[in-house]
Coordinates of C-alpha atoms and ligand atoms in Angstrom, one line a residue:
X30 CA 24.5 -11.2 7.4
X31 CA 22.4 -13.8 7.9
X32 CA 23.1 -17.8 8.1
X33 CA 20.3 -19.6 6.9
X34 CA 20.8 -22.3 5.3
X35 CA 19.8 -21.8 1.6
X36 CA 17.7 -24.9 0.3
X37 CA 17.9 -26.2 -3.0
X38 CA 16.2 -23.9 -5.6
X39 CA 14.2 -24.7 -9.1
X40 CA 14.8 -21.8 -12.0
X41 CA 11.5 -20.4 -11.9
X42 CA 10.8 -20.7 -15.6
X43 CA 11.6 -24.7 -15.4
X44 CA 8.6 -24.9 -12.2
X45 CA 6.3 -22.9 -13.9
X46 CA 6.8 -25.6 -16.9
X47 CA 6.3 -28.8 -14.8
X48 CA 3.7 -27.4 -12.1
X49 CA 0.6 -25.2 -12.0
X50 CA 0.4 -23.0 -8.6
X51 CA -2.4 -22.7 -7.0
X52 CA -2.6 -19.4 -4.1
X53 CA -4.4 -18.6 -1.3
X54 CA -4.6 -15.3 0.8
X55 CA -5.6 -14.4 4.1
X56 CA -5.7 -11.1 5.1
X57 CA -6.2 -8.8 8.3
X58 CA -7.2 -5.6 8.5
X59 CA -7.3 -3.7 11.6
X60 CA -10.1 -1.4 11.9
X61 CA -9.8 2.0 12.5
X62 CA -12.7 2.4 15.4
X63 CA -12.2 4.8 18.0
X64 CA -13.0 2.3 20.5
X65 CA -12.4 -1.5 21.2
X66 CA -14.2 -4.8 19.7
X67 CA -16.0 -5.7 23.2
X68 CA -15.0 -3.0 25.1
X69 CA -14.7 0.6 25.2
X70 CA -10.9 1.1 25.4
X71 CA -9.6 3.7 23.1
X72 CA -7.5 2.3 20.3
X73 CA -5.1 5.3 19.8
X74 CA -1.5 4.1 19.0
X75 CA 1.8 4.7 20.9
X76 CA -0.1 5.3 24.1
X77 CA 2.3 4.4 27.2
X78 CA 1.9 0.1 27.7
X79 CA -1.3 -1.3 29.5
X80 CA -2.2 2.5 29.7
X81 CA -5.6 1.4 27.4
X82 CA -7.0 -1.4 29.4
X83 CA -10.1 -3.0 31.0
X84 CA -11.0 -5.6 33.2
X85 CA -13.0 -7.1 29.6
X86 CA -9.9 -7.0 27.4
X87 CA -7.2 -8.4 30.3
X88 CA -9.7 -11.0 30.7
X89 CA -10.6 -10.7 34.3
X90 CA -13.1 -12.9 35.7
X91 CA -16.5 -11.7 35.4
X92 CA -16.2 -9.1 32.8
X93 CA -18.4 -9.3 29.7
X94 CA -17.9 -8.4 26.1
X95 CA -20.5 -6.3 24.3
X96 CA -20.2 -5.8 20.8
X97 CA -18.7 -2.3 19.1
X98 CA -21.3 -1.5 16.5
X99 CA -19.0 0.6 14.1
X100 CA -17.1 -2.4 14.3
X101 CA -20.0 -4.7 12.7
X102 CA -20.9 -1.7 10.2
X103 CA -17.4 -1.6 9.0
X104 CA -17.2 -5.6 8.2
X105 CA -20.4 -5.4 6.7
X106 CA -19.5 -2.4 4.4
X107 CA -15.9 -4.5 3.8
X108 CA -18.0 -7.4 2.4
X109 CA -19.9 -5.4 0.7
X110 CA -17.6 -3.9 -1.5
X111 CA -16.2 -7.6 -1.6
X112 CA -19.3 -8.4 -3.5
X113 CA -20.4 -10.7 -0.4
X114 CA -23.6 -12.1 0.5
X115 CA -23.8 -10.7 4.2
X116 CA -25.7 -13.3 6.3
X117 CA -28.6 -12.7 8.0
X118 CA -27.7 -14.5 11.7
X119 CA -24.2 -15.4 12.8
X120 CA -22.3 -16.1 16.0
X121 CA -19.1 -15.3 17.4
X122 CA -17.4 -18.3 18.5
X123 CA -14.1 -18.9 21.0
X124 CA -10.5 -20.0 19.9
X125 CA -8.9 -21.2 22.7
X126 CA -5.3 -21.4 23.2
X127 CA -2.8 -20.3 25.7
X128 CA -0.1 -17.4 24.9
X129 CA 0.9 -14.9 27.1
X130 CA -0.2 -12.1 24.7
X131 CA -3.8 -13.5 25.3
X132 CA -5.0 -12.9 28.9
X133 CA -8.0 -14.4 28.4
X134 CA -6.6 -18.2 27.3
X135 CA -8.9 -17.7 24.0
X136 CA -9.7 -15.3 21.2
X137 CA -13.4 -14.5 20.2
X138 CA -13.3 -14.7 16.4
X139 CA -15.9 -15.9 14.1
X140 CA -15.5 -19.9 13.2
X141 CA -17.9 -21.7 10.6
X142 CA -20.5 -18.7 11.0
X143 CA -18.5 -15.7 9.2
X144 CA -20.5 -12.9 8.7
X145 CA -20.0 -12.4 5.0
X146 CA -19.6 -15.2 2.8
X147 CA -18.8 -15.6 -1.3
X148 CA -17.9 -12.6 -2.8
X149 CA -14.8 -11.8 -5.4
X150 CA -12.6 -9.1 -6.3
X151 CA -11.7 -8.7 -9.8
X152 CA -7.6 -7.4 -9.6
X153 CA -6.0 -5.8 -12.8
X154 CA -2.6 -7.4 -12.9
X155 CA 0.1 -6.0 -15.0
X156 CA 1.9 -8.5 -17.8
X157 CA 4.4 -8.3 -20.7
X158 CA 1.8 -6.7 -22.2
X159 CA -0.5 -4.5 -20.7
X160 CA -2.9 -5.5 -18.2
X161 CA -5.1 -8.4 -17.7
X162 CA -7.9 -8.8 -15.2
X163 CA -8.5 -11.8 -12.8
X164 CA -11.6 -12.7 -10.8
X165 CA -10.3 -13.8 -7.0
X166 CA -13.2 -15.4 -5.4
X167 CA -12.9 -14.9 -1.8
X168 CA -14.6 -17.2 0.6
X169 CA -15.4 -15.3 4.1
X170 CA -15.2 -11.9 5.9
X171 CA -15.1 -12.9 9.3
X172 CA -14.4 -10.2 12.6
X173 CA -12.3 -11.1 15.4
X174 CA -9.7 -9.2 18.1
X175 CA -6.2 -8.6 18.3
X176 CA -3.9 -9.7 20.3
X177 CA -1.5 -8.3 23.0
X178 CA 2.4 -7.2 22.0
X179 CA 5.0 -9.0 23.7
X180 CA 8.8 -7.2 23.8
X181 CA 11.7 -9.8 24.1
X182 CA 14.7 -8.4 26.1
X183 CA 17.9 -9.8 25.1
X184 CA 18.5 -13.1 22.8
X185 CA 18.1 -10.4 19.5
X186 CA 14.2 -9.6 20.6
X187 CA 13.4 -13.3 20.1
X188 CA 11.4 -15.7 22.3
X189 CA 14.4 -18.0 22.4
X190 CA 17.3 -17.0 24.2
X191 CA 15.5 -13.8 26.1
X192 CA 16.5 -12.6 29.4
X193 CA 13.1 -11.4 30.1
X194 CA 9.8 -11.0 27.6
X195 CA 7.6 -7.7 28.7
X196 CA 4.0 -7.5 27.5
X197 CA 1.7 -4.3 26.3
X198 CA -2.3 -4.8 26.7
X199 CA -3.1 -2.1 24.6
X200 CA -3.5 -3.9 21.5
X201 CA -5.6 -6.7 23.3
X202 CA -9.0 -6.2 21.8
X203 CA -9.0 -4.1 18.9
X204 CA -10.9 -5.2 16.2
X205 CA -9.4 -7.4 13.0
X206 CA -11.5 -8.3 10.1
X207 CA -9.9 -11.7 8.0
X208 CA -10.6 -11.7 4.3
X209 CA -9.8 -15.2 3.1
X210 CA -9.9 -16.1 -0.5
X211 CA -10.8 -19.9 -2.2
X212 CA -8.0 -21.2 -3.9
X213 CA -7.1 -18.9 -6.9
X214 CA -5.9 -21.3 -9.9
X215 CA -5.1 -21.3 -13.3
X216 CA -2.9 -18.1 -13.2
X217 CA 0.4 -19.8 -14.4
X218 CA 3.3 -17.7 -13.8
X219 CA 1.4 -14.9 -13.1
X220 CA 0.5 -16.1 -9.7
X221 CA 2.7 -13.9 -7.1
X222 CA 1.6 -10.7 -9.7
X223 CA -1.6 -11.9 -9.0
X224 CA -1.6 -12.2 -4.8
X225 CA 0.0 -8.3 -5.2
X226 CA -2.5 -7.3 -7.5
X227 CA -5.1 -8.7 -5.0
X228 CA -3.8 -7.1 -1.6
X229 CA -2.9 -3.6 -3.5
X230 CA -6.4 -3.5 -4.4
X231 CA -7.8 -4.9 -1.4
X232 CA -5.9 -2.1 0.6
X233 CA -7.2 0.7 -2.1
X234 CA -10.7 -0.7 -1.4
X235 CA -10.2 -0.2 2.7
X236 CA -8.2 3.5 2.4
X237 CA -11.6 4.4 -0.3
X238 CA -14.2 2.7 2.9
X239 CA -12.5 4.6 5.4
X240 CA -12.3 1.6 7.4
X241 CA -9.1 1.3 8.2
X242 CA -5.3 3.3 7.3
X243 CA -4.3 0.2 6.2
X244 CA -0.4 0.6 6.7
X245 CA 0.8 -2.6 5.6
X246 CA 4.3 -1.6 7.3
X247 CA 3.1 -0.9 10.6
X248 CA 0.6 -4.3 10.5
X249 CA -2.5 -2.8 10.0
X250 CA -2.9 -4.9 7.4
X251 CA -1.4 -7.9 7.3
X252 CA -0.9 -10.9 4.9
X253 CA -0.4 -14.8 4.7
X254 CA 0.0 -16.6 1.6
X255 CA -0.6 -20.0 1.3
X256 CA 0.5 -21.6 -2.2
X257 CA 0.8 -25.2 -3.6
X258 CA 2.1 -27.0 -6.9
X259 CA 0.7 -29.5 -9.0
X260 CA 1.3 -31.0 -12.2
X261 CA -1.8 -29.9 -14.2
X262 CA -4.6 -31.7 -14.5
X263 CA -3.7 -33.7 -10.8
X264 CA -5.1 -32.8 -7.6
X265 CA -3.9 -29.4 -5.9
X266 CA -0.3 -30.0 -4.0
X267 CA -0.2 -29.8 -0.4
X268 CA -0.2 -25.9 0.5
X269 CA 2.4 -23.6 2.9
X270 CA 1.5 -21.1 4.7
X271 CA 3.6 -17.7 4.9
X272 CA 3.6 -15.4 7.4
X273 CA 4.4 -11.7 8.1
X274 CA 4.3 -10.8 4.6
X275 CA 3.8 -7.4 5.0
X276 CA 4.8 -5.4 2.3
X277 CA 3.1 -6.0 -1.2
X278 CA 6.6 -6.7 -2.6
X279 CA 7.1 -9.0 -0.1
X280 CA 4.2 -10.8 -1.3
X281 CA 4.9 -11.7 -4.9
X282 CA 8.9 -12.5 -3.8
X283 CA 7.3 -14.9 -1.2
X284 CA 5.1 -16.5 -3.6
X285 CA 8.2 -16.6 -6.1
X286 CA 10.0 -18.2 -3.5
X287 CA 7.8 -20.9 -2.6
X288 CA 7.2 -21.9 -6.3
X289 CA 10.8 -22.3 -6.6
X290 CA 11.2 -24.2 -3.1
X291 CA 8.1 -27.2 -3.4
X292 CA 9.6 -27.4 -7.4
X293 CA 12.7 -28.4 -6.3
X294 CA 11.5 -30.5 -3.6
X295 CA 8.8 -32.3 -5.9
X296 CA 11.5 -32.7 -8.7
X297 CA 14.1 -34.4 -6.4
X298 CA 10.8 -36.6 -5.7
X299 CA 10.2 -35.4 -2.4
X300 CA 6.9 -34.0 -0.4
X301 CA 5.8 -30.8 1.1
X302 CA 5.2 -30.5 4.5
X303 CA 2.0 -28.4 5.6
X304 CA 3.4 -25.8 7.7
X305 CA 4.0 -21.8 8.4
X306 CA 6.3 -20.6 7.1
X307 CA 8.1 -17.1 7.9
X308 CA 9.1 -15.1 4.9
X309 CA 12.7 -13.1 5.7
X310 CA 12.7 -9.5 4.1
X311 CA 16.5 -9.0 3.9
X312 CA 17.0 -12.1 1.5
X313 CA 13.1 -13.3 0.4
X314 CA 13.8 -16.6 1.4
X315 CA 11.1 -17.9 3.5
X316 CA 12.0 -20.8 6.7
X317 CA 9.7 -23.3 8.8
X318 CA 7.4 -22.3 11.4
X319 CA 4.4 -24.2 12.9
X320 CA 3.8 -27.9 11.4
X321 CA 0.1 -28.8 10.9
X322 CA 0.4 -32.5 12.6
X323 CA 1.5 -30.2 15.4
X324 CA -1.2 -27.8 14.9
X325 CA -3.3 -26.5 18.3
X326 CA -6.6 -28.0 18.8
X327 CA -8.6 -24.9 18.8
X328 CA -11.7 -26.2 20.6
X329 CA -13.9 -23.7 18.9
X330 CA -17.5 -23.3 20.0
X331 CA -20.1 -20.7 20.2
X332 CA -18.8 -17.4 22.5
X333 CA -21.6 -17.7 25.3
X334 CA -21.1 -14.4 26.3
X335 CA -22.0 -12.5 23.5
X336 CA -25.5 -11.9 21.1
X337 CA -25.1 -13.3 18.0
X338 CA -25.4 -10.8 15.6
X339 CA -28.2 -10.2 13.0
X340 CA -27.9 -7.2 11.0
X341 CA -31.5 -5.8 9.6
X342 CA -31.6 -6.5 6.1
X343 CA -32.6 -3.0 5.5
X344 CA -29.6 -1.9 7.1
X345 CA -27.5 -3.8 5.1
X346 CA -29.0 -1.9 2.1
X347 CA -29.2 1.4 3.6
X348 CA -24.6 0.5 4.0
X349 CA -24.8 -1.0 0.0
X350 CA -26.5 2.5 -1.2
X351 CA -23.6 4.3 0.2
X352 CA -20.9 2.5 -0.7
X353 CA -18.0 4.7 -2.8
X354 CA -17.2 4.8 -5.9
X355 CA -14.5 1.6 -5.9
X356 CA -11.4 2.2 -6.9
X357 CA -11.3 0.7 -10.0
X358 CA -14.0 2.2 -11.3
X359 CA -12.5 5.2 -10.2
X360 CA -9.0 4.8 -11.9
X361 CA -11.5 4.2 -15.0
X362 CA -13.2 7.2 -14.7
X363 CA -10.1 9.1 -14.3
X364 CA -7.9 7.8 -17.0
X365 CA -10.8 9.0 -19.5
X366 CA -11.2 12.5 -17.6
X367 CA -7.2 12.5 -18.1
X368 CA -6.9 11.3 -21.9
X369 CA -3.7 9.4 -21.1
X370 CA -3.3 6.3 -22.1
X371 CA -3.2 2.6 -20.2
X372 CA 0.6 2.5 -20.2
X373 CA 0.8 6.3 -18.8
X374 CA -2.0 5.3 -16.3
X375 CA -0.1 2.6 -15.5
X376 CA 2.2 4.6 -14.1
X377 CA 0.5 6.8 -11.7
X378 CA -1.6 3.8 -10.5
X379 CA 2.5 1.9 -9.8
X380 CA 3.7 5.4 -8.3
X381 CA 0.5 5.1 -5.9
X382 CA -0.4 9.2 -6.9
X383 CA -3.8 8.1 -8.5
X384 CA -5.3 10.4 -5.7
X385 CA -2.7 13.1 -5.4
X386 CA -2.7 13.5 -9.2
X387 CA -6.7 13.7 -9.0
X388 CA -6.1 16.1 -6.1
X389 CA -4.1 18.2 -7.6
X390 CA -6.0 18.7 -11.0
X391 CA -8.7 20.0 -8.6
X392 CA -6.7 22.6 -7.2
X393 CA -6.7 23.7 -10.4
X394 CA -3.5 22.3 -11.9
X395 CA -3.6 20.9 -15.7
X396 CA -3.1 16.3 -15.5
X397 CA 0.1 16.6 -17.8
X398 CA 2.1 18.7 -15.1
X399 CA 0.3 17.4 -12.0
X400 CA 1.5 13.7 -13.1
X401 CA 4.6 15.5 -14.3
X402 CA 5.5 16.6 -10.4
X403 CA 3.7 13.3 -8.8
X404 CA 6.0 10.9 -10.6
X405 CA 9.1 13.3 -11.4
X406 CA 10.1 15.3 -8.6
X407 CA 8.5 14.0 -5.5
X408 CA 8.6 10.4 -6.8
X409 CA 12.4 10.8 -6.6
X410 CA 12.4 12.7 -3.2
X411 CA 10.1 10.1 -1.5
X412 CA 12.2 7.3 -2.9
X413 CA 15.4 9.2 -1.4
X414 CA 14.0 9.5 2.0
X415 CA 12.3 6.5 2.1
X416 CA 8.9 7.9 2.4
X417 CA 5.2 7.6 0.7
X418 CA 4.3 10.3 -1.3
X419 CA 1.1 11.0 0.8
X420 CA 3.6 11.6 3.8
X421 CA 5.7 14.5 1.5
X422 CA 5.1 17.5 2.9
X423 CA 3.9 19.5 -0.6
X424 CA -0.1 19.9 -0.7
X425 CA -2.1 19.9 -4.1
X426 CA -2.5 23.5 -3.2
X427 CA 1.2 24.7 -3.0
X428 CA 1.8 22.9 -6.7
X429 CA -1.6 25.2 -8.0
X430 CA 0.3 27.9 -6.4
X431 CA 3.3 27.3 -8.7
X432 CA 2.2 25.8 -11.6
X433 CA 0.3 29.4 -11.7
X434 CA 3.7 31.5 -11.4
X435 CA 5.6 29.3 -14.4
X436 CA 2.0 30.1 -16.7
X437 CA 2.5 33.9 -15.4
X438 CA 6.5 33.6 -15.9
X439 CA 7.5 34.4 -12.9
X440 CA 9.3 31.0 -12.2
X441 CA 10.7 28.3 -14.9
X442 CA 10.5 24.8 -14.6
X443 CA 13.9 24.7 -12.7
X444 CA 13.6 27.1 -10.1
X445 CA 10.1 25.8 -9.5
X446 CA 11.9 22.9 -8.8
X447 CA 13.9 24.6 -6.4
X448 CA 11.1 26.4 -4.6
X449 CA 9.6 22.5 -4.2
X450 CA 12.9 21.7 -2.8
X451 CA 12.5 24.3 -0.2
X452 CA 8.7 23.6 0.5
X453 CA 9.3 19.9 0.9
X454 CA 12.2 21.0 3.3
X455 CA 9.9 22.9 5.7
X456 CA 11.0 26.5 4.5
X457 CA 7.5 27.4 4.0
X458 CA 5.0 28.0 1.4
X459 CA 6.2 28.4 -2.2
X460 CA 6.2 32.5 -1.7
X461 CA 8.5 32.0 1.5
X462 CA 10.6 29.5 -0.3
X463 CA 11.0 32.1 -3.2
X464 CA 11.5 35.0 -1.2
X465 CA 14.4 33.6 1.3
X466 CA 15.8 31.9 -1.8
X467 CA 15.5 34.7 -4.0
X468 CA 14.2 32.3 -6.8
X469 CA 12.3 34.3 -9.0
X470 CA 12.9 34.8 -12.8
X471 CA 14.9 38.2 -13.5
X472 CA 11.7 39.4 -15.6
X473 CA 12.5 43.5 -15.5
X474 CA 14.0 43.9 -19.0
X475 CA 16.3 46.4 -17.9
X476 CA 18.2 43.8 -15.8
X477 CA 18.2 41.8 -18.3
X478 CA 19.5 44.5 -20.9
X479 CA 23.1 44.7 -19.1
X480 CA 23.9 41.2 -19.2
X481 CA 22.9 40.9 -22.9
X482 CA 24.8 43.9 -23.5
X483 CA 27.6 41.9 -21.7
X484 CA 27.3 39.0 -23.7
X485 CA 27.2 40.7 -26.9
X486 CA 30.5 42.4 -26.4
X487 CA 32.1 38.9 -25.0
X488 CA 30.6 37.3 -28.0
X489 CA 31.6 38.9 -31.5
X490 CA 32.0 36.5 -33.3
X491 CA 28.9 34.8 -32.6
X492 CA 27.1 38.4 -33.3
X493 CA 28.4 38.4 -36.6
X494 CA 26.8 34.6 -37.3
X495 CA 23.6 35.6 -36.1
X496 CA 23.7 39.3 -38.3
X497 CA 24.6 37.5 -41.1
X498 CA 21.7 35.1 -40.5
X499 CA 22.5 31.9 -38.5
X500 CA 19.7 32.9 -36.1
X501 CA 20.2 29.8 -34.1
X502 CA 23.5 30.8 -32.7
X503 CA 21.8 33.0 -30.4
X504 CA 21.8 30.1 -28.5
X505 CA 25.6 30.8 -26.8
X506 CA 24.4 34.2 -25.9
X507 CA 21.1 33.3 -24.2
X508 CA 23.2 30.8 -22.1
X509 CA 26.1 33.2 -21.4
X510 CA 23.1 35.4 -20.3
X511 CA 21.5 32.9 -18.1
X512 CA 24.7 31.8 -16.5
X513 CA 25.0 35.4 -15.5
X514 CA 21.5 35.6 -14.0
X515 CA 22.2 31.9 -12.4
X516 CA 19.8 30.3 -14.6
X517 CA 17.1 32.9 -13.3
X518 CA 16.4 34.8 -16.7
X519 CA 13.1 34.5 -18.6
X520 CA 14.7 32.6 -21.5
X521 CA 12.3 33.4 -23.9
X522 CA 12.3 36.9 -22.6
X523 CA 16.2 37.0 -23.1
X524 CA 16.1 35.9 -27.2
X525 CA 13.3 38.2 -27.8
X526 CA 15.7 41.1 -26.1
X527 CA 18.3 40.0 -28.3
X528 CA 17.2 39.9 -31.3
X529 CA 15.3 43.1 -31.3
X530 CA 19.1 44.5 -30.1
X531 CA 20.4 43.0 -33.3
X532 CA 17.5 44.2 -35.2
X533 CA 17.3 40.6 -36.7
X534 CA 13.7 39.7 -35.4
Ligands
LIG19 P1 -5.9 -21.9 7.8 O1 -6.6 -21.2 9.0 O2 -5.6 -23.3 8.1 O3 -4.9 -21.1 7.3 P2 -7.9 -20.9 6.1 O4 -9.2 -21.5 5.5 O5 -8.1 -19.7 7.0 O6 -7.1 -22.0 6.7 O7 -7.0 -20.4 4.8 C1 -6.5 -21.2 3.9 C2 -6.1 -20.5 2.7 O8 -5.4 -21.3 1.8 C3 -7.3 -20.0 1.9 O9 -7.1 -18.8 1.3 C4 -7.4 -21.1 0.8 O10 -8.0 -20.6 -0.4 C5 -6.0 -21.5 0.6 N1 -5.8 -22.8 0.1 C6 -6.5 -23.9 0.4 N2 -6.0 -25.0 -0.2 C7 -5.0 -24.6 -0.9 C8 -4.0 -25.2 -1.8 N3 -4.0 -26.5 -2.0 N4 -3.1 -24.5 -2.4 C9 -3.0 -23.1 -2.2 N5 -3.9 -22.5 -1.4 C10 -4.8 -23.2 -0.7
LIG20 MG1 -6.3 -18.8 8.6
LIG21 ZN1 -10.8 -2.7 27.4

């Protein structure tokens, strides 16, 4: 377990009385470009370390960056869709500092000339009572490269205490787009809802571009949230900084955290330090990192090396007129193709199935069932495994396929459940699964006929009930007849059989 000390914590509902948070997000996305930012190394993942290398992104002498061109098409269509002005003329510019993941002593990122400036994001965040909309103004899209990855050996993969740290250039260079946000105020105890309503959408935004996979797990995007407290109508607090937030959870607990935290601190009649801070996934608490007083001196000035960039205006239109359809409008346009309503839409948007759900109505499959599955069955199944529900292995095809054989009556809604069982399993495609299972519904009557006749002679008393009019206690002779065909009888099939039998129908 862990042994950080726990500091002194304010309830939540007695900060949110005395203080008014104020949040801040900065968020990088690595794009999804075959190659490099400045050079033309592939980007592929997993390849064997310093197997994707150059003499531009190790830094050597005399190598020189050129710009990747997707890479500026992909910011600009990012700020875009941020509602951004994109600017006519800007500059990359150098951020020098020394770490070992860094061969070149410096990072070209962009500096006071971003390339898209003021735009917003309106987020639906869910309350107590349905959904209310917030405008997040963002303040720069701005491009820069990653970093190396260093591997600690020893001293529990930390710097501190290693026998010996081992370092992988293949990440050195691939391109990273910030998305920073002005300070979002006035949000009250909504606040964290609101920095998770902001990424989730950010990250539907990206996946709907196509600029990046956006895998908040594995760091393709990644998150810091800055958030202060002050008592309302005073100047906003001093702000911390969290890092490696990287799950949208993570996000509104770290937020949560922090509110308590400064409250307590501010209470007692203390001050916050501006600082990092690292948010802990086990127990949400977050802990010290960098101080600001002891904040690098960047030395930032233009990148000499490169062209600044000026994208053609008509360009820039040409990327606006084919933008997609964003995703809210999108969930809009859905819900009303659907008919459910916001609650039920709620739902699938939480169980992230919006697209699978659309998906699957177009393979044909009607919305009532296709959320049915989505959020029923494979919900549960991806929960258990700890998976997403784009990485089950069931296609929008395979539920057509079955949702066709319960219309027909070949399959019920429990074996169908059992044939998904198997497909999700790797037996197959649904007619393998109910083939080696031998899952289909017993629908040849004269089958059926023996184990009624069965049941009926078991059953006397209950025949006499049903003669002498209590139709509805057919009911313990359909499920005496199902338990005989382990539950694979036409039910329906089985009463209609029956009754005709007992010449009551
Ligand atoms: P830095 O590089 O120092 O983190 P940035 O400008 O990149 O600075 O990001 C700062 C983030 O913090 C922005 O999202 C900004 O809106 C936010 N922010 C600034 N002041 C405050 C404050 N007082 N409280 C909360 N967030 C703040
Ligand atoms: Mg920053
Ligand atoms: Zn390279």
């Amino acid at each position: 377990m862990n042994t950080r000390t726990q500091p002194k914590l304010a309830r939540l509902s007695d900060a949110l009385a005395t203080y008014e948070p104020v949040i801040g997000l900065e968020v990088h996305v690595e794009l999804g470009t075959n190659t490099k930012m400045f050079c033309g190394c592939p980007t592929t993942f997993g390849g064997s370390p310093n197997s994707q290398v150059c003499p531009v992104c190790l830094g050597l002498p005399g190598s020189l960056p050129v710009v990747n061109r997707t890479a500026i098409e992909s910011t600009i269509r990012m700020g875009l869709a941020l509602n951004c002005t994109i600017v006519p003329w800007c500059r990359f510019a150098r951020k020098n500092y020394f770490y070992p993941d860094m061969p070149k002593d410096y990072q070209i990122s962009q500096y006071d000339e971003p390339i898209c400036v003021d735009g917003y994001l309106d987020v639906d965040v869910p309350t107590d009572d349905g959904v209310t909309t917030v405008r997040v103004e963002i303040e720069r899209v701005h491009m820069e490269e990653d970093t190396g990855k260093l591997t600690h050996a020893g001293g529990a993969g930390r710097i501190q205490g290693a026998d010996y740290s081992l370092v992988d250039y293949n990440r050195a260079g691939i391109p990273l787009v910030e998305i920073v946000t002005k300070p979002v105020t006035g949000t009250g105890g909504l606040a964290p809802a609101v920095g998770r309503a902001y990424v989730s959408e950010l990250r539907d935004i990206m996946r709907t571009l196509g600029v990046s996979d956006v895998r908040m797990e594995e760091g393709s995007l990644r998150c810091d949230a800055n958030l202060s407290l002050s008592r309302s109508g005073e100047p906003w607090g001093t702000r911390t900084e969290t890092k490696n937030v990287n799950s949208l959870r993570s996000v509104e607990r770290a937020l949560t955290y922090e509110i308590r935290r400064q409250a307590a601190i501010l209470g007692a009649g203390g001050s916050i330090k501006q600082e990092t801070r690292h948010f802990h996934e086990d127990d949400g608490t977050t802990t010290p990192g960098r101080s600001k007083e002891e904040a690098e001196d960047y030395r930032y000035f233009p990148e000499p090396d490169l062209m600044p960039v000026a994208p053609d205006p008509a360009w820039v239109e040409e990327l606006r007129a084919t933008l997609p359809e964003p995703p809210s409008v999108r969930r809009k346009r859905l819900q009303q193709e659907w008919g459910i309503s916001d609650h039920d839409m709620q739902s699938v948007i939480n169980a992230g199935a919006v697209e699978l759900v659309e998906l699957t109505v177009a393979a044909g499959v009607d919305q009532a069932s296709a959320r049915k599955w989505w959020l029923g069955e494979f919900s549960r199944h991806a929960n258990e495994n700890d998976m997403e529900l784009t990485d089950l292995a069931v296609t929008p095809a395979q539920i057509a396929d079955v949702e066709s054989l319960i219309v027909e009556g070949t399959l019920n809604d429990k074996l169908a459940r059992q044939v998904f069982e198997g497909v999700l399993a790797g037996e197959g495609e649904p007619s393998d699964v109910i083939k080696k299972r031998g899952l289909a519904l017993v629908s040849d009557d004269s089958a059926l006929v023996g184990a009624i006749d069965e049941a009926i002679a078991a059953m006397p008393d209950v025949v006499d009930k049903i003669k002498g009019g209590k139709v509805q206690a057919a009911g313990a002779i359909i499920g005496q007849v199902m338990k005989a065909t382990r539950g694979q009888a036409d039910a329906a099939r089985v009463r209609e059989l029956l009754l005709e039998k007992l010449e009551v129908s």
